[in-house]
Amino acid sequence: MVLTGVLRHYATTLLATTPKKLSLPTIREQRSLLRGINLRTNAPQLSGPSFNARKNYLVQGYKDGVFLKDPENRGKAPANPMTDPAAMEGMMGMMKGNMMMMIPQTVIMGWINAFFAGFVIMKLPFPLTIRFKSMLQSGVATRDLDVRWVSSLSWYFLNLFGLQSVFIFILGNDNAANQMAQQMSQMNPGAAGAGMFQPGQDPDKLFQSEAENLEVLEHWSILDGVEDRLLATI
């Protein structure tokens, strides 16, 4: 399992395509939306005048389309992501990652089912409740077997999700052998900051929505009444 994870990491690294350098208008478009989100999140850290100055600047820019990469396309339907080379390249990269994650798992699980189906390989040294029976004895249909016995198939799944710390120790935090990290990145591809806008999204609508969020935000500051609170503690 450890060797398979190491090989999968290096194979994924070799198959990964080098990300293209983003243009300055694209970076500005993405960072402008992120700036509005950060302003809403950290609004209590700012005083009233500072927050209002930043809010007015961003809201006016969002409404006027100042931060858009292509202002001339404002109001038009977003382009088909299937015709966008960047989007197609991203989908191909995700497909490669899925293949490198699923193919080794399928091969190893098929090999275990073919040669070790119904085998019990170890016994845990501590007692467990009956609820663990279905998790620890997959492929062993016996009701009277002690819960502490672990089948080969269950041991494979335990290793699959239990070796993440070993992979982090050997390959580092950002490794392709980490199953949970890959699943999380696929469910939320924008979390890493690689692209704030997903294929088919209209940046202008996101800007208008963020402008509305900033306008309806009721600002308060952690510095409000700080003098009275300080004197109250003396």
mmCIF file of C-alpha atoms in Angstrom:
data_model
loop_
_atom_site.group_PDB
_atom_site.id
_atom_site.type_symbol
_atom_site.label_atom_id
_atom_site.label_comp_id
_atom_site.label_asym_id
_atom_site.label_seq_id
_atom_site.Cartn_x
_atom_site.Cartn_y
_atom_site.Cartn_z
ATOM 1 C CA MET A 1 0.000 0.000 0.000
ATOM 2 C CA VAL A 2 2.806 2.436 0.847
ATOM 3 C CA LEU A 3 4.677 1.577 -2.367
ATOM 4 C CA THR A 4 1.491 1.994 -4.405
ATOM 5 C CA GLY A 5 0.881 5.411 -2.864
ATOM 6 C CA VAL A 6 4.449 6.544 -3.591
ATOM 7 C CA LEU A 7 4.212 5.340 -7.206
ATOM 8 C CA ARG A 8 0.831 7.048 -7.612
ATOM 9 C CA HIS A 9 2.303 10.294 -6.291
ATOM 10 C CA TYR A 10 5.185 10.323 -8.776
ATOM 11 C CA ALA A 11 2.983 9.183 -11.674
ATOM 12 C CA THR A 12 0.504 11.962 -10.955
ATOM 13 C CA THR A 13 3.352 14.471 -10.744
ATOM 14 C CA LEU A 14 4.696 13.363 -14.133
ATOM 15 C CA LEU A 15 1.246 13.499 -15.766
ATOM 16 C CA ALA A 16 0.350 16.880 -14.297
ATOM 17 C CA THR A 17 0.378 19.757 -16.743
ATOM 18 C CA THR A 18 2.203 22.954 -15.879
ATOM 19 C CA PRO A 19 -0.365 25.652 -15.056
ATOM 20 C CA LYS A 20 -0.391 28.533 -17.468
ATOM 21 C CA LYS A 21 0.554 31.988 -16.275
ATOM 22 C CA LEU A 22 -2.518 34.138 -15.774
ATOM 23 C CA SER A 23 -2.735 37.531 -17.406
ATOM 24 C CA LEU A 24 -2.771 40.695 -15.308
ATOM 25 C CA PRO A 25 -6.480 41.494 -16.005
ATOM 26 C CA THR A 26 -7.453 37.950 -15.008
ATOM 27 C CA ILE A 27 -5.519 38.163 -11.749
ATOM 28 C CA ARG A 28 -7.038 41.571 -11.025
ATOM 29 C CA GLU A 29 -10.544 40.229 -11.649
ATOM 30 C CA GLN A 30 -10.047 37.322 -9.271
ATOM 31 C CA ARG A 31 -8.301 39.310 -6.540
ATOM 32 C CA SER A 32 -10.924 42.061 -6.659
ATOM 33 C CA LEU A 33 -13.689 39.617 -5.788
ATOM 34 C CA LEU A 34 -11.518 38.086 -3.084
ATOM 35 C CA ARG A 35 -10.871 41.545 -1.696
ATOM 36 C CA GLY A 36 -14.589 42.135 -1.229
ATOM 37 C CA ILE A 37 -15.002 38.783 0.525
ATOM 38 C CA ASN A 38 -12.088 39.559 2.841
ATOM 39 C CA LEU A 39 -13.537 42.978 3.598
ATOM 40 C CA ARG A 40 -16.826 41.435 4.721
ATOM 41 C CA THR A 41 -15.027 38.797 6.764
ATOM 42 C CA ASN A 42 -12.667 41.197 8.549
ATOM 43 C CA ALA A 43 -15.000 44.183 8.792
ATOM 44 C CA PRO A 44 -14.996 44.239 12.635
ATOM 45 C CA GLN A 45 -11.233 44.811 12.594
ATOM 46 C CA LEU A 46 -11.681 48.171 10.834
ATOM 47 C CA SER A 47 -13.009 51.464 12.089
ATOM 48 C CA GLY A 48 -16.161 52.928 10.597
ATOM 49 C CA PRO A 49 -14.508 55.460 8.247
ATOM 50 C CA SER A 50 -11.944 52.928 7.025
ATOM 51 C CA PHE A 51 -14.603 50.339 6.297
ATOM 52 C CA ASN A 52 -16.883 52.817 4.537
ATOM 53 C CA ALA A 53 -14.049 54.079 2.315
ATOM 54 C CA ARG A 54 -13.138 50.553 1.223
ATOM 55 C CA LYS A 55 -16.785 49.540 0.800
ATOM 56 C CA ASN A 56 -17.644 52.554 -1.354
ATOM 57 C CA TYR A 57 -14.623 51.984 -3.579
ATOM 58 C CA LEU A 58 -15.352 48.282 -4.123
ATOM 59 C CA VAL A 59 -19.119 48.656 -4.536
ATOM 60 C CA GLN A 60 -18.694 51.403 -7.107
ATOM 61 C CA GLY A 61 -16.084 49.349 -8.966
ATOM 62 C CA TYR A 62 -18.275 46.246 -8.925
ATOM 63 C CA LYS A 63 -21.281 48.127 -10.284
ATOM 64 C CA ASP A 64 -19.302 49.935 -12.988
ATOM 65 C CA GLY A 65 -17.457 46.806 -14.113
ATOM 66 C CA VAL A 66 -14.053 48.367 -13.440
ATOM 67 C CA PHE A 67 -12.518 45.072 -12.325
ATOM 68 C CA LEU A 68 -13.813 42.942 -15.200
ATOM 69 C CA LYS A 69 -11.264 41.258 -17.427
ATOM 70 C CA ASP A 70 -13.379 41.859 -20.538
ATOM 71 C CA PRO A 71 -15.622 44.891 -19.916
ATOM 72 C CA GLU A 72 -16.907 44.748 -23.508
ATOM 73 C CA ASN A 73 -18.504 41.331 -22.809
ATOM 74 C CA ARG A 74 -20.499 42.671 -19.856
ATOM 75 C CA GLY A 75 -24.134 41.594 -20.031
ATOM 76 C CA LYS A 76 -23.483 38.842 -22.549
ATOM 77 C CA ALA A 77 -24.045 35.159 -21.899
ATOM 78 C CA PRO A 78 -20.931 33.374 -20.578
ATOM 79 C CA ALA A 79 -18.958 31.376 -23.096
ATOM 80 C CA ASN A 80 -19.472 27.639 -23.354
ATOM 81 C CA PRO A 81 -16.874 26.007 -21.082
ATOM 82 C CA MET A 82 -16.479 23.186 -23.609
ATOM 83 C CA THR A 83 -15.030 25.683 -26.083
ATOM 84 C CA ASP A 84 -12.664 27.268 -23.558
ATOM 85 C CA PRO A 85 -9.149 25.757 -23.862
ATOM 86 C CA ALA A 86 -8.307 26.626 -20.255
ATOM 87 C CA ALA A 87 -11.459 24.922 -18.957
ATOM 88 C CA MET A 88 -10.833 21.852 -21.116
ATOM 89 C CA GLU A 89 -7.278 21.656 -19.821
ATOM 90 C CA GLY A 90 -8.526 21.826 -16.248
ATOM 91 C CA MET A 91 -11.054 19.050 -16.851
ATOM 92 C CA MET A 92 -8.373 16.891 -18.457
ATOM 93 C CA GLY A 93 -6.126 17.424 -15.452
ATOM 94 C CA MET A 94 -8.939 16.421 -13.108
ATOM 95 C CA MET A 95 -9.607 13.329 -15.220
ATOM 96 C CA LYS A 96 -5.943 12.331 -15.025
ATOM 97 C CA GLY A 97 -6.021 12.705 -11.256
ATOM 98 C CA ASN A 98 -9.163 10.586 -10.995
ATOM 99 C CA MET A 99 -7.604 7.879 -13.151
ATOM 100 C CA MET A 100 -4.436 7.767 -11.064
ATOM 101 C CA MET A 101 -6.553 7.501 -7.928
ATOM 102 C CA MET A 102 -9.127 4.952 -9.109
ATOM 103 C CA ILE A 103 -7.083 2.543 -11.248
ATOM 104 C CA PRO A 104 -4.628 1.439 -8.477
ATOM 105 C CA GLN A 105 -7.498 1.086 -6.007
ATOM 106 C CA THR A 106 -9.520 -1.027 -8.420
ATOM 107 C CA VAL A 107 -6.565 -3.283 -9.255
ATOM 108 C CA ILE A 108 -5.556 -3.858 -5.625
ATOM 109 C CA MET A 109 -9.127 -4.421 -4.453
ATOM 110 C CA GLY A 110 -9.749 -6.859 -7.314
ATOM 111 C CA TRP A 111 -6.541 -8.703 -6.474
ATOM 112 C CA ILE A 112 -7.560 -8.983 -2.819
ATOM 113 C CA ASN A 113 -11.041 -10.204 -3.730
ATOM 114 C CA ALA A 114 -9.604 -12.799 -6.126
ATOM 115 C CA PHE A 115 -6.969 -14.317 -3.831
ATOM 116 C CA PHE A 116 -7.979 -13.405 -0.266
ATOM 117 C CA ALA A 117 -11.799 -13.312 -0.333
ATOM 118 C CA GLY A 118 -13.180 -14.441 3.033
ATOM 119 C CA PHE A 119 -9.752 -14.449 4.739
ATOM 120 C CA VAL A 120 -9.364 -13.235 8.324
ATOM 121 C CA ILE A 121 -5.879 -11.852 8.787
ATOM 122 C CA MET A 122 -5.624 -10.310 12.264
ATOM 123 C CA LYS A 123 -7.302 -9.905 15.633
ATOM 124 C CA LEU A 124 -7.431 -6.582 17.417
ATOM 125 C CA PRO A 125 -6.099 -6.637 21.013
ATOM 126 C CA PHE A 126 -8.965 -4.541 22.443
ATOM 127 C CA PRO A 127 -12.711 -5.205 22.692
ATOM 128 C CA LEU A 128 -15.220 -3.599 20.339
ATOM 129 C CA THR A 129 -18.983 -3.348 20.125
ATOM 130 C CA ILE A 130 -21.074 -5.258 17.607
ATOM 131 C CA ARG A 131 -21.524 -2.089 15.497
ATOM 132 C CA PHE A 132 -17.936 -2.455 14.243
ATOM 133 C CA LYS A 133 -18.648 -5.897 12.779
ATOM 134 C CA SER A 134 -19.809 -4.664 9.371
ATOM 135 C CA MET A 135 -16.834 -2.326 9.102
ATOM 136 C CA LEU A 136 -14.123 -4.795 10.161
ATOM 137 C CA GLN A 137 -15.439 -8.012 8.596
ATOM 138 C CA SER A 138 -16.338 -7.091 5.014
ATOM 139 C CA GLY A 139 -16.567 -10.227 2.879
ATOM 140 C CA VAL A 140 -16.895 -12.571 5.881
ATOM 141 C CA ALA A 141 -20.550 -13.541 6.340
ATOM 142 C CA THR A 142 -20.449 -15.130 9.798
ATOM 143 C CA ARG A 143 -22.605 -13.950 12.692
ATOM 144 C CA ASP A 144 -20.755 -15.769 15.471
ATOM 145 C CA LEU A 145 -17.222 -14.510 14.688
ATOM 146 C CA ASP A 146 -15.725 -12.210 17.297
ATOM 147 C CA VAL A 147 -15.867 -8.538 16.320
ATOM 148 C CA ARG A 148 -12.129 -8.128 16.919
ATOM 149 C CA TRP A 149 -11.237 -10.250 13.875
ATOM 150 C CA VAL A 150 -10.476 -8.201 10.759
ATOM 151 C CA SER A 151 -10.982 -9.460 7.208
ATOM 152 C CA SER A 152 -8.545 -8.818 4.362
ATOM 153 C CA LEU A 153 -10.878 -6.473 2.505
ATOM 154 C CA SER A 154 -11.574 -4.394 5.616
ATOM 155 C CA TRP A 155 -7.866 -4.228 6.345
ATOM 156 C CA TYR A 156 -7.311 -2.846 2.853
ATOM 157 C CA PHE A 157 -9.819 -0.035 3.411
ATOM 158 C CA LEU A 158 -8.375 0.740 6.842
ATOM 159 C CA ASN A 159 -4.926 1.069 5.289
ATOM 160 C CA LEU A 160 -6.294 3.123 2.411
ATOM 161 C CA PHE A 161 -7.487 5.887 4.740
ATOM 162 C CA GLY A 162 -5.087 5.248 7.620
ATOM 163 C CA LEU A 163 -1.806 5.713 5.766
ATOM 164 C CA GLN A 164 -2.309 9.410 5.062
ATOM 165 C CA SER A 165 0.039 10.393 7.897
ATOM 166 C CA VAL A 166 2.692 8.047 6.505
ATOM 167 C CA PHE A 167 2.388 9.610 3.046
ATOM 168 C CA ILE A 168 2.629 13.097 4.561
ATOM 169 C CA PHE A 169 5.777 12.033 6.442
ATOM 170 C CA ILE A 170 7.404 10.535 3.333
ATOM 171 C CA LEU A 171 6.172 12.834 0.555
ATOM 172 C CA GLY A 172 5.190 16.023 2.375
ATOM 173 C CA ASN A 173 1.848 17.719 2.945
ATOM 174 C CA ASP A 174 1.159 18.481 -0.714
ATOM 175 C CA ASN A 175 1.314 14.950 -2.106
ATOM 176 C CA ALA A 176 -0.789 13.180 -4.714
ATOM 177 C CA ALA A 177 -1.087 10.032 -2.586
ATOM 178 C CA ASN A 178 -3.347 11.754 -0.058
ATOM 179 C CA GLN A 179 -6.814 10.425 -0.880
ATOM 180 C CA MET A 180 -8.730 12.808 1.369
ATOM 181 C CA ALA A 181 -6.935 15.900 0.062
ATOM 182 C CA GLN A 182 -7.674 14.914 -3.546
ATOM 183 C CA GLN A 183 -11.351 14.337 -2.795
ATOM 184 C CA MET A 184 -11.655 17.668 -1.003
ATOM 185 C CA SER A 185 -9.903 19.549 -3.798
ATOM 186 C CA GLN A 186 -12.230 17.972 -6.371
ATOM 187 C CA MET A 187 -15.339 18.839 -4.383
ATOM 188 C CA ASN A 188 -14.143 22.421 -3.898
ATOM 189 C CA PRO A 189 -11.741 23.249 -6.709
ATOM 190 C CA GLY A 190 -11.779 26.978 -5.957
ATOM 191 C CA ALA A 191 -10.552 26.539 -2.380
ATOM 192 C CA ALA A 192 -6.924 26.480 -3.380
ATOM 193 C CA GLY A 193 -7.232 29.917 -4.964
ATOM 194 C CA ALA A 194 -6.275 28.691 -8.427
ATOM 195 C CA GLY A 195 -9.427 30.177 -9.901
ATOM 196 C CA MET A 196 -12.207 32.116 -8.211
ATOM 197 C CA PHE A 197 -14.510 31.655 -11.210
ATOM 198 C CA GLN A 198 -15.601 28.231 -12.368
ATOM 199 C CA PRO A 199 -16.228 27.535 -16.078
ATOM 200 C CA GLY A 200 -19.541 28.972 -17.225
ATOM 201 C CA GLN A 201 -19.834 31.511 -14.396
ATOM 202 C CA ASP A 202 -20.452 35.179 -15.146
ATOM 203 C CA PRO A 203 -17.942 37.350 -13.236
ATOM 204 C CA ASP A 204 -20.214 40.397 -13.518
ATOM 205 C CA LYS A 205 -23.036 38.611 -11.679
ATOM 206 C CA LEU A 206 -20.618 37.594 -8.932
ATOM 207 C CA PHE A 207 -19.449 41.187 -8.621
ATOM 208 C CA GLN A 208 -23.037 42.461 -8.415
ATOM 209 C CA SER A 209 -23.853 39.881 -5.757
ATOM 210 C CA GLU A 210 -20.785 40.846 -3.730
ATOM 211 C CA ALA A 211 -21.681 44.550 -4.061
ATOM 212 C CA GLU A 212 -25.121 43.783 -2.649
ATOM 213 C CA ASN A 213 -23.592 41.820 0.221
ATOM 214 C CA LEU A 214 -21.361 44.756 1.107
ATOM 215 C CA GLU A 215 -24.222 47.245 0.939
ATOM 216 C CA VAL A 216 -26.489 45.314 3.312
ATOM 217 C CA LEU A 217 -23.699 44.550 5.783
ATOM 218 C CA GLU A 218 -24.232 46.225 9.151
ATOM 219 C CA HIS A 219 -20.774 47.250 10.226
ATOM 220 C CA TRP A 220 -19.567 47.137 13.785
ATOM 221 C CA SER A 221 -16.043 47.500 15.088
ATOM 222 C CA ILE A 222 -14.241 45.842 17.948
ATOM 223 C CA LEU A 223 -12.976 49.331 18.820
ATOM 224 C CA ASP A 224 -16.479 50.603 19.578
ATOM 225 C CA GLY A 225 -16.599 51.647 23.220
ATOM 226 C CA VAL A 226 -13.060 50.443 23.852
ATOM 227 C CA GLU A 227 -12.364 53.315 26.236
ATOM 228 C CA ASP A 228 -15.334 52.462 28.441
ATOM 229 C CA ARG A 229 -14.468 48.775 28.427
ATOM 230 C CA LEU A 230 -10.880 49.534 29.358
ATOM 231 C CA LEU A 231 -11.900 51.826 32.211
ATOM 232 C CA ALA A 232 -14.376 49.234 33.455
ATOM 233 C CA THR A 233 -11.562 46.731 33.994
ATOM 234 C CA ILE A 234 -9.485 49.119 36.105
#
